[in-house]
């Protein structure tokens, strides 16, 4: 295994291209705010991603399932490149490449389909749906996930755009700042890699390194859809943290972290600094709070408080909804992030409604 890894790493771009072309020939590719008033059906999603909300809603209205609504709603954001942090052409990693993480979960069966570190495929949540539909697996990663996607008919395309390239070049020009390395030489806070391991940071240096994270680099779409009869589906899609180390996977494709659904209780989804948030399984925890009778807003707040105790500076927010259609959200207050915007659509509203909560 090690041998194959280093062999791959040593392969030049041309060799990789040639290999990919060969694989393409071998594989069949067929083208392809506060407590809300309760009503069902309900669509709730993170951030002011209005078109995603609308698409999910119209999918339900035209007879689609909750899973269809989540897939198309999040897929809309992938097409629209919401905030540059969902879909292609955003958040280039340390080598300039955009990679995608996505997940979809069925609250009736507790089935999950997810992809992580997906390369050269635009519709990540579409691929995640195929993982549920056509495999007995839950999570596929990296280039192998791309091969799976190609076999399911998704087009293989370059995810780099002028925009992602210029973000990458600007970052190179500023000595690769900011980045996600620590305890390495050369000093990652001053220069680019390649890095080697160095001594431990002291605690003050560690706290400072935590403060550097730019909040606008983590705007995942997370969506909860609750159908007219209380069926819950959730999903996420993101291109991850900008300038991430290659191979980094965030919370979004991890069940219970990025999102969680249980049709006996409700659903939740998270956005923010996934490297921190995934350690607390915030979405699972929120659903568990709701299961024991906690209202959605309080459930979201309790999850944020739990993380705060360990990591006061984390950037993050959670949305929660229960099967009677109550919903809420909460976020952690840090400098530059004191309010969180999210979208809601229900029969009580005649259009997608942007809601705001004050962070705690
Ligand atoms: C959902 O939350 C609302 C608000 O707290 C509550 O009245 C309702 O009973 C909850 N529904 C379920 C199924 O727990």
Short mmCIF file of C-alpha atoms and ligand atoms in Angstrom, two decimals:
data_model
loop_
_atom_site.label_atom_id
_atom_site.label_comp_id
_atom_site.label_asym_id
_atom_site.label_seq_id
_atom_site.Cartn_x
_atom_site.Cartn_y
_atom_site.Cartn_z
CA UNK A 1 0.00 0.00 0.00
CA UNK A 2 2.77 2.41 0.96
CA UNK A 3 4.50 1.56 -2.27
CA UNK A 4 1.47 2.41 -4.32
CA UNK A 5 1.02 5.72 -2.46
CA UNK A 6 4.54 6.93 -3.02
CA UNK A 7 4.40 5.74 -6.61
CA UNK A 8 1.28 7.80 -7.16
CA UNK A 9 2.77 10.83 -5.48
CA UNK A 10 5.84 10.53 -7.65
CA UNK A 11 3.80 10.39 -10.83
CA UNK A 12 3.90 13.54 -12.87
CA UNK A 13 0.85 15.38 -14.08
CA UNK A 14 1.21 13.89 -17.53
CA UNK A 15 1.37 10.37 -16.18
CA UNK A 16 -1.69 10.95 -14.05
CA UNK A 17 -3.56 12.36 -17.03
CA UNK A 18 -2.61 9.38 -19.12
CA UNK A 19 -3.68 6.99 -16.40
CA UNK A 20 -6.98 8.78 -16.05
CA UNK A 21 -7.54 8.64 -19.78
CA UNK A 22 -6.83 4.91 -19.71
CA UNK A 23 -9.30 4.43 -16.86
CA UNK A 24 -11.88 6.47 -18.71
CA UNK A 25 -11.55 4.11 -21.63
CA UNK A 26 -11.96 1.11 -19.37
CA UNK A 27 -14.94 2.43 -17.42
CA UNK A 28 -18.37 2.83 -18.90
CA UNK A 29 -19.29 6.52 -18.72
CA UNK A 30 -22.87 7.19 -19.73
CA UNK A 31 -22.80 10.96 -19.93
CA UNK A 32 -23.68 11.84 -17.35
CA UNK A 33 -34.42 32.81 14.45
CA UNK A 34 -35.62 32.03 17.41
CA UNK A 35 -38.32 29.35 17.68
CA UNK A 36 -40.23 29.32 14.44
CA UNK A 37 -43.91 28.67 14.10
CA UNK A 38 -44.58 25.05 13.32
CA UNK A 39 -45.98 23.80 10.03
CA UNK A 40 -45.18 21.08 7.54
CA UNK A 41 -43.64 20.58 5.09
CA UNK A 42 -40.55 22.47 6.15
CA UNK A 43 -37.24 23.36 4.53
CA UNK A 44 -34.48 24.89 6.68
CA UNK A 45 -30.96 25.53 5.48
CA UNK A 46 -27.82 27.27 6.65
CA UNK A 47 -26.86 30.79 5.46
CA UNK A 48 -28.86 33.03 3.13
CA UNK A 49 -28.76 30.45 0.32
CA UNK A 50 -32.22 31.38 -0.92
CA UNK A 51 -32.24 29.61 -4.27
CA UNK A 52 -31.35 26.33 -2.57
CA UNK A 53 -34.35 26.74 -0.25
CA UNK A 54 -36.60 27.53 -3.18
CA UNK A 55 -35.40 24.56 -5.20
CA UNK A 56 -35.94 22.16 -2.28
CA UNK A 57 -39.42 23.59 -1.71
CA UNK A 58 -40.48 23.29 -5.35
CA UNK A 59 -39.12 19.78 -5.47
CA UNK A 60 -41.49 18.83 -2.63
CA UNK A 61 -44.37 20.76 -4.19
CA UNK A 62 -43.95 18.91 -7.47
CA UNK A 63 -44.17 15.53 -5.77
CA UNK A 64 -40.51 14.84 -5.02
CA UNK A 65 -39.47 13.01 -1.88
CA UNK A 66 -37.68 14.61 1.07
CA UNK A 67 -34.42 13.08 -0.21
CA UNK A 68 -35.08 14.53 -3.68
CA UNK A 69 -35.63 17.94 -2.09
CA UNK A 70 -32.37 17.78 -0.14
CA UNK A 71 -30.43 16.53 -3.16
CA UNK A 72 -31.76 19.21 -5.52
CA UNK A 73 -31.66 21.96 -2.92
CA UNK A 74 -28.01 21.37 -2.03
CA UNK A 75 -27.31 20.63 -5.70
CA UNK A 76 -28.59 24.11 -6.53
CA UNK A 77 -25.88 25.55 -4.30
CA UNK A 78 -23.26 23.39 -6.02
CA UNK A 79 -24.34 24.82 -9.38
CA UNK A 80 -24.54 28.38 -8.04
CA UNK A 81 -21.18 28.03 -6.21
CA UNK A 82 -22.88 29.51 -3.12
CA UNK A 83 -20.52 31.96 -1.42
CA UNK A 84 -17.65 30.29 -3.25
CA UNK A 85 -17.63 27.67 -0.51
CA UNK A 86 -19.98 25.14 -2.10
CA UNK A 87 -19.30 23.45 -5.43
CA UNK A 88 -16.55 23.87 -8.04
CA UNK A 89 -14.16 26.78 -8.37
CA UNK A 90 -13.80 27.61 -4.67
CA UNK A 91 -11.63 26.92 -1.62
CA UNK A 92 -8.53 25.67 -3.45
CA UNK A 93 -6.42 23.38 -1.25
CA UNK A 94 -2.67 23.81 -0.67
CA UNK A 95 -2.00 22.55 -4.17
CA UNK A 96 -4.65 24.72 -5.81
CA UNK A 97 -7.23 21.98 -6.31
CA UNK A 98 -10.91 22.20 -5.34
CA UNK A 99 -12.24 19.03 -3.70
CA UNK A 100 -15.78 18.40 -2.49
CA UNK A 101 -17.44 16.83 0.57
CA UNK A 102 -21.16 15.99 0.69
CA UNK A 103 -23.64 13.82 2.51
CA UNK A 104 -27.31 12.90 2.36
CA UNK A 105 -29.26 11.06 5.06
CA UNK A 106 -32.64 9.38 5.14
CA UNK A 107 -34.28 9.80 8.54
CA UNK A 108 -36.72 6.92 7.90
CA UNK A 109 -34.08 4.23 7.39
CA UNK A 110 -31.05 5.97 8.97
CA UNK A 111 -29.21 5.35 5.69
CA UNK A 112 -26.40 7.70 4.76
CA UNK A 113 -24.58 8.26 1.49
CA UNK A 114 -21.48 10.44 1.55
CA UNK A 115 -18.43 11.41 -0.46
CA UNK A 116 -15.30 13.13 0.79
CA UNK A 117 -12.26 14.59 -0.93
CA UNK A 118 -14.16 14.09 -4.21
CA UNK A 119 -12.18 15.32 -7.19
CA UNK A 120 -13.19 16.50 -10.67
CA UNK A 121 -16.93 15.88 -10.16
CA UNK A 122 -19.26 18.85 -9.65
CA UNK A 123 -22.45 17.32 -8.27
CA UNK A 124 -21.11 15.91 -4.99
CA UNK A 125 -24.49 15.46 -3.29
CA UNK A 126 -25.76 13.67 -6.40
CA UNK A 127 -22.90 11.20 -6.01
CA UNK A 128 -23.71 10.86 -2.29
CA UNK A 129 -27.27 9.92 -3.20
CA UNK A 130 -25.93 7.21 -5.55
CA UNK A 131 -23.90 5.80 -2.66
CA UNK A 132 -27.20 5.11 -0.83
CA UNK A 133 -29.00 3.94 -3.93
CA UNK A 134 -26.42 1.70 -5.58
CA UNK A 135 -24.03 0.54 -2.86
CA UNK A 136 -24.10 -1.02 0.58
CA UNK A 137 -21.44 1.48 1.68
CA UNK A 138 -21.86 4.79 3.45
CA UNK A 139 -18.79 6.89 2.62
CA UNK A 140 -16.52 6.90 -0.44
CA UNK A 141 -13.43 9.09 -0.63
CA UNK A 142 -10.88 10.66 -2.94
CA UNK A 143 -10.06 9.59 -6.47
CA UNK A 144 -11.85 6.29 -5.89
CA UNK A 145 -15.04 8.21 -5.20
CA UNK A 146 -14.48 10.03 -8.50
CA UNK A 147 -14.20 6.70 -10.31
CA UNK A 148 -17.46 5.60 -8.68
CA UNK A 149 -19.07 8.86 -9.78
CA UNK A 150 -17.89 8.34 -13.34
CA UNK A 151 -19.35 4.83 -13.33
CA UNK A 152 -22.65 6.38 -12.24
CA UNK A 153 -22.53 8.71 -15.24
CA UNK A 154 -21.34 11.94 -13.66
CA UNK A 155 -19.09 13.97 -15.96
CA UNK A 156 -15.46 14.24 -14.94
CA UNK A 157 -14.41 17.90 -15.16
CA UNK A 158 -11.74 20.24 -13.90
CA UNK A 159 -13.11 22.06 -10.84
CA UNK A 160 -10.56 24.87 -11.14
CA UNK A 161 -11.79 28.28 -12.30
CA UNK A 162 -10.11 31.65 -12.83
CA UNK A 163 -11.41 32.57 -9.40
CA UNK A 164 -10.02 29.55 -7.53
CA UNK A 165 -6.74 29.92 -9.39
CA UNK A 166 -6.41 33.56 -8.37
CA UNK A 167 -7.22 32.73 -4.71
CA UNK A 168 -4.49 30.11 -4.85
CA UNK A 169 -1.90 32.36 -6.51
CA UNK A 170 -2.61 35.17 -4.05
CA UNK A 171 -2.07 32.74 -1.18
CA UNK A 172 1.23 31.53 -2.67
CA UNK A 173 2.28 35.17 -2.99
CA UNK A 174 1.61 35.83 0.68
CA UNK A 175 3.88 33.00 1.82
CA UNK A 176 1.04 30.49 2.03
CA UNK A 177 -0.78 32.40 4.79
CA UNK A 178 -3.01 31.33 6.44
CA UNK A 179 -2.52 27.57 6.55
CA UNK A 180 -3.35 24.61 8.77
CA UNK A 181 0.11 23.42 9.85
CA UNK A 182 1.53 23.52 13.35
CA UNK A 183 4.68 22.26 15.04
CA UNK A 184 6.59 22.22 11.77
CA UNK A 185 9.72 23.65 10.26
CA UNK A 186 10.04 25.93 8.41
CA UNK A 187 7.72 28.06 10.58
CA UNK A 188 4.32 27.69 8.91
CA UNK A 189 3.19 31.12 10.15
CA UNK A 190 5.90 32.71 8.00
CA UNK A 191 6.67 30.50 5.06
CA UNK A 192 5.43 27.92 2.61
CA UNK A 193 6.26 24.22 2.81
CA UNK A 194 7.25 21.55 2.33
CA UNK A 195 7.23 21.20 6.11
CA UNK A 196 8.81 18.76 8.48
CA UNK A 197 7.77 18.10 12.08
CA UNK A 198 9.21 20.32 14.81
CA UNK A 199 8.84 20.83 18.56
CA UNK A 200 5.43 21.29 20.25
CA UNK A 201 3.86 24.77 20.36
CA UNK A 202 3.27 26.21 23.81
CA UNK A 203 -0.37 26.83 24.77
CA UNK A 204 -0.30 30.56 23.97
CA UNK A 205 1.00 29.88 20.47
CA UNK A 206 -1.72 27.27 20.06
CA UNK A 207 -4.50 29.71 21.05
CA UNK A 208 -3.13 32.28 18.61
CA UNK A 209 -3.05 29.73 15.84
CA UNK A 210 -6.74 28.98 16.53
CA UNK A 211 -7.67 32.67 16.20
CA UNK A 212 -6.27 32.97 12.70
CA UNK A 213 -9.00 30.97 11.02
CA UNK A 214 -11.00 33.09 8.62
CA UNK A 215 -14.72 32.64 9.15
CA UNK A 216 -15.68 33.24 5.56
CA UNK A 217 -13.96 30.08 4.49
CA UNK A 218 -16.42 27.65 6.01
CA UNK A 219 -19.88 28.34 4.61
CA UNK A 220 -21.26 24.86 4.11
CA UNK A 221 -24.81 24.37 2.95
CA UNK A 222 -26.62 22.15 5.43
CA UNK A 223 -30.29 21.44 4.81
CA UNK A 224 -33.16 19.85 6.75
CA UNK A 225 -36.32 18.84 4.89
CA UNK A 226 -39.36 17.56 6.78
CA UNK A 227 -42.17 16.34 4.56
CA UNK A 228 -45.89 16.72 5.12
CA UNK A 229 -46.08 13.43 7.00
CA UNK A 230 -43.00 14.08 9.12
CA UNK A 231 -40.35 12.22 7.12
CA UNK A 232 -36.96 13.79 7.72
CA UNK A 233 -34.05 14.04 5.28
CA UNK A 234 -30.89 16.10 5.65
CA UNK A 235 -27.86 16.87 3.53
CA UNK A 236 -24.70 18.92 3.25
CA UNK A 237 -22.34 20.06 0.52
CA UNK A 238 -19.12 22.04 0.67
CA UNK A 239 -15.74 22.50 -0.94
CA UNK A 240 -14.21 22.58 2.52
CA UNK A 241 -11.67 24.89 4.09
CA UNK A 242 -9.69 27.11 1.75
CA UNK A 243 -5.95 26.25 1.70
CA UNK A 244 -6.60 22.96 3.47
CA UNK A 245 -3.89 20.33 3.54
CA UNK A 246 -4.48 17.72 0.83
CA UNK A 247 -6.64 14.87 2.09
CA UNK A 248 -8.39 16.98 4.71
CA UNK A 249 -12.03 16.07 5.21
CA UNK A 250 -14.32 18.23 7.32
CA UNK A 251 -17.50 17.55 9.26
CA UNK A 252 -19.90 17.80 6.32
CA UNK A 253 -19.74 14.21 5.03
CA UNK A 254 -19.63 12.67 8.52
CA UNK A 255 -22.99 11.41 9.78
CA UNK A 256 -23.89 13.06 13.08
CA UNK A 257 -21.33 15.79 12.54
CA UNK A 258 -22.35 17.67 9.36
CA UNK A 259 -25.97 16.57 9.60
CA UNK A 260 -28.25 13.97 11.14
CA UNK A 261 -31.84 12.88 10.56
CA UNK A 262 -34.22 10.64 12.44
CA UNK A 263 -37.88 10.68 11.37
CA UNK A 264 -38.99 9.77 14.90
CA UNK A 265 -37.46 13.04 16.15
CA UNK A 266 -36.15 15.61 13.67
CA UNK A 267 -33.02 16.77 11.93
CA UNK A 268 -30.00 19.00 12.40
CA UNK A 269 -27.12 20.33 10.32
CA UNK A 270 -23.95 22.20 11.16
CA UNK A 271 -21.69 24.74 9.49
CA UNK A 272 -18.43 26.29 10.57
CA UNK A 273 -15.01 25.05 11.49
CA UNK A 274 -15.46 21.38 10.73
CA UNK A 275 -12.08 20.36 12.11
CA UNK A 276 -13.37 21.34 15.54
CA UNK A 277 -17.07 20.68 15.18
CA UNK A 278 -16.79 17.10 13.95
CA UNK A 279 -15.24 16.05 17.25
CA UNK A 280 -18.50 16.85 19.07
CA UNK A 281 -20.98 15.22 16.65
CA UNK A 282 -23.13 18.34 16.99
CA UNK A 283 -25.91 17.26 14.64
CA UNK A 284 -26.35 13.90 16.32
CA UNK A 285 -26.27 15.57 19.72
CA UNK A 286 -28.92 18.12 18.70
CA UNK A 287 -31.25 15.36 17.49
CA UNK A 288 -30.69 13.48 20.74
CA UNK A 289 -31.59 16.58 22.77
CA UNK A 290 -34.77 16.94 20.73
CA UNK A 291 -35.55 13.26 21.27
CA UNK A 292 -35.67 13.85 25.00
CA UNK A 293 -38.13 16.74 24.56
CA UNK A 294 -35.85 19.76 24.16
CA UNK A 295 -37.24 22.34 21.72
CA UNK A 296 -35.15 22.87 18.54
CA UNK A 297 -33.70 26.27 19.47
CA UNK A 298 -32.57 25.09 22.90
CA UNK A 299 -31.20 21.87 21.41
CA UNK A 300 -29.06 23.92 18.99
CA UNK A 301 -27.89 26.20 21.84
CA UNK A 302 -26.95 23.29 24.10
CA UNK A 303 -24.79 21.84 21.35
CA UNK A 304 -22.97 25.16 20.86
CA UNK A 305 -22.41 25.48 24.63
CA UNK A 306 -20.90 22.02 24.81
CA UNK A 307 -18.28 22.89 22.20
CA UNK A 308 -17.65 26.32 23.80
CA UNK A 309 -16.48 24.66 27.02
CA UNK A 310 -13.52 23.15 25.18
CA UNK A 311 -12.97 25.59 22.32
CA UNK A 312 -14.14 29.13 23.12
CA UNK A 313 -12.96 30.57 19.78
CA UNK A 314 -14.57 28.12 17.38
CA UNK A 315 -16.58 29.44 14.43
CA UNK A 316 -19.79 27.50 14.00
CA UNK A 317 -23.57 27.34 13.85
CA UNK A 318 -26.22 24.62 13.99
CA UNK A 319 -29.78 24.46 12.63
CA UNK A 320 -32.39 22.18 14.21
CA UNK A 321 -35.96 21.16 13.35
CA UNK A 322 -38.38 18.64 14.83
CA UNK A 323 -41.04 16.50 13.18
CA UNK A 324 -43.90 18.85 14.06
CA UNK A 325 -42.15 21.60 12.10
CA UNK A 326 -40.62 23.69 14.89
CA UNK A 327 -37.17 24.93 14.07
CA UNK A 328 -34.33 27.03 15.46
CA UNK A 329 -30.64 27.78 15.19
CA UNK A 330 -27.68 28.79 17.33
CA UNK A 331 -24.14 30.01 16.76
CA UNK A 332 -20.99 30.69 18.75
CA UNK A 333 -20.18 34.37 19.21
CA UNK A 334 -16.65 35.28 18.11
CA UNK A 335 -15.24 38.59 16.88
CA UNK A 336 -16.66 39.20 13.41
CA UNK A 337 -19.43 36.62 13.80
CA UNK A 338 -22.22 37.69 16.15
CA UNK A 339 -25.28 36.73 14.11
CA UNK A 340 -26.14 33.76 11.95
CA UNK A 341 -28.47 33.88 8.96
CA UNK A 342 -30.45 30.88 7.79
CA UNK A 343 -33.37 30.19 5.46
CA UNK A 344 -36.80 28.75 6.17
CA UNK A 345 -39.72 27.79 3.95
CA UNK A 346 -43.01 26.44 5.27
CA UNK A 347 -46.73 26.78 4.41
CA UNK A 348 -46.87 29.74 6.83
CA UNK A 349 -44.55 31.67 4.51
CA UNK A 350 -45.22 32.39 0.87
CA UNK A 351 -41.55 32.63 0.00
CA UNK A 352 -38.18 31.60 1.40
CA UNK A 353 -37.67 33.58 4.58
CA UNK A 354 -34.28 34.69 5.82
CA UNK A 355 -34.00 34.44 9.60
CA UNK A 356 -31.34 35.70 11.95
CA UNK A 357 -30.21 34.53 15.39
CA UNK A 358 -27.85 36.26 17.77
CA UNK A 359 -24.87 34.10 18.61
CA UNK A 360 -24.37 32.95 22.20
C1 LIG B 1 -41.25 20.36 18.53
O1 LIG B 1 -40.91 21.52 19.28
C2 LIG B 1 -42.04 22.25 19.71
C3 LIG B 1 -41.51 23.52 20.37
O2 LIG B 1 -40.81 23.21 21.51
C4 LIG B 1 -42.90 21.39 20.64
O3 LIG B 1 -44.05 22.12 21.02
C5 LIG B 1 -43.28 20.11 19.91
O4 LIG B 1 -43.97 19.25 20.81
C6 LIG B 1 -42.03 19.43 19.39
N1 LIG B 1 -42.41 18.27 18.62
C7 LIG B 1 -41.98 17.05 18.91
C8 LIG B 1 -42.44 15.95 18.01
O5 LIG B 1 -41.25 16.84 19.86
#
